Amino acid sequence: METIKKVFNKSSILVPAIAILLGLMVGAIAMLAGGYNPLLAYSSLLDKLFSSPYNMGEAIRAITPLIFTGIAVAFAFRTGLFNIGVEGQFVMGMTGATIIGVTLDLPWYIHAPLAVITGALFGGLWAAIAGVLKATRGVNEVISSIMLNWIALFLSNYIVATYLVEKGQQKTRPVHESAMLTIDWLIELMDKARMHWGTFVALICIAVFYILLWRTKQGFELRAVGHNPDAAQYAGMNVNRTIVKSMFISGVFAGLGGVFEILGVFGYQTVMAASWGYGFDGIAVALLGGNTPVGVLLGAILFGGLNYGSTGMSFGAGVPSEVVRIVIGSVIFFVASHGLVKWFIKPFFIKRADKRKEAV
Amino acid sequence: MNVLEVIGQLINVTLVFSTALIFTALGGMYSERSGVVNIGLEGLMVSGAFAAAVMTDYASQAGLAASAPWVGFMAAAIYGVLVALLHAVSTITFRADQTVVGVVINIFALGLAIYLTKSLYEGSGQTPQLAYVFDKWAIPVLKDIPLLGKAFFTAYPTTYIVIAIAVISYFVLFRTPFGLRLRAVGEHPSSADTVGISVTKYRYIGVLLSGALAGLGGATITLTTTSSFAHNTISGQGFIALAALIFGKWNPLGVVGAALFFGLAQALRNFAQLFEFSKQIPVEFFYMLPYVLTLIVLAGAVGRSNAPSALGQPYDPAKR
């Protein structure tokens, strides 16, 4: 009985593990239905991920922004807010970093930190708009941040196209070397994979996420408001200020994600037709990780790894890489519907329990 | 072009852009009125757009000619219902988090649609340009009314259909026992249950209707605007429909008004290119316009959210 109880406990590790297995199975079924070989596909996915230092490095590069956006979403979730605007905050972070990186000329020890802080503030303040609208005017943060996503996209396109582009091109002048945050020796080591300091900052942010929420008085307030705003209000907490604060912090995480894509990876920004989707993927990562610090890290690794490996799949087995989205969608689906997963595995456990009874 | 003609044109284009939004937002309304949050509208729209493109293509190859788009249109509703069924089973029967499942629908539906497109069309991420799509209908006599004829009575069939659905929805929701029960389930499920209304049944109906209508919304874009399906055919329209739903305060007529507003803003940006004075304004500001206006209107709107009070809460009879 004890084992069954453990399995049925939501926080147990088994449900996500089974969800991942089921997700991979759904992907396999989709591939079989499409006339592809799922085993070949999955093995070429793993091949792609681990075949060379370059690919491993690039996989880490792909995982890094997902950690940032995952934390951003998870942080807001913990405080009772659904920050669907991470996408826009990410874009604002990129833009802030690009403005400083392209236009100013400073020694590196000022230039790089300034660019990082500016981008983070851009993201944070952009999110705070949604927070203020919710706190003062009662505007649902989901709808306001969807609007802000689009405004961020067009605003940053305007800034890039009007002030920062190289003549006749769709991309900005390159960010000055003094603001770049690439790690040159690691790039050499990883065979030219684009390694940068953002990965380490992302890991630090996970720690910050944990300490801020679970080890400080402010974090207690943030979580209390998330659990029950009325009770928090009654206990004397300023709910409105907490909402704005929470959105700001969430936006800072998102903005940092954007910052490092510019300063660590690309070194320029383009006029975008649509945003990159890291923000929306961040929602998936946060959900995969159950909004916990370690969970977000693992979720980002799974999501980013599958995503990066999927190109190997289409190359090695001819499978359209979108099958990975089906797998990821299914995994989150099964994590969310843990009732369904339990229903799936129930028969096995009941049988085993019966056998045990017989044995006794 | 004289001013009246421009206004007529503007209204006409607005209707084209708004139609898909009205379909989808009305779908979302049925789901949310029954108490189930539907963030997955985007994914449902993608599904509809995909199904419409593929089935229209197959039907035209089968020789159905001008009636092929109607096959695609119907197929979009059916496929939308199937995808929404996933939402319904997990959120209603298994009481999964509705927001989470909505996000899953968005990821899953797009992945599946592109995957199937590539499988069906030998690796191409886009369906071929459709040979037959909807043509505009000019309503006899009415179309000859100056200004109004051009503006309102020369439109795609989908526009006439969606306006009919909106009016019917208003009556169904506020003037029939079904509507009363659907709203009751969304406002106060345990009371509804006590008087013998099946919460599960009405929520299933609400969510499945949202799948059908959002599917039709996606089909509308394929069959009147893009004539094919690719990964960027929908790109955010479902979220705008969600905004229209909230903006329209979960009321069919309000939803239509909000969707028309978004459609108008989209139409304006096309028209801005036609005039000297508006060419001076950077195009990005026209792109931003609808979203900025929405924020301002929402911030200025009196009264807080009017969402159904049980929205987002799974119903657990054991906790009654």
XYZ file of C-alpha atoms in Angstrom, chain A residues 27-36 319-323 326, chain B residues 110-120:
27
model
C 5.767 10.664 -30.370
C 6.660 7.123 -31.436
C 3.044 6.385 -32.328
C 2.882 9.580 -34.372
C 6.059 8.544 -36.195
C 4.775 5.017 -36.833
C 1.537 6.466 -38.180
C 3.548 8.695 -40.503
C 5.575 5.730 -41.711
C 8.846 6.619 -39.954
C 11.292 12.683 -39.484
C 9.864 16.233 -39.428
C 11.406 17.896 -36.362
C 7.974 19.082 -35.198
C 7.388 15.629 -33.758
C 4.171 16.663 -30.008
C 0.866 23.415 -33.855
C 3.377 20.577 -33.644
C 0.859 18.046 -34.877
C -0.395 20.267 -37.697
C 3.081 20.965 -39.078
C 4.139 17.355 -38.570
C 1.119 16.110 -40.501
C 1.585 18.746 -43.190
C 5.169 17.637 -43.716
C 4.121 13.988 -43.728
C 1.295 14.544 -46.194
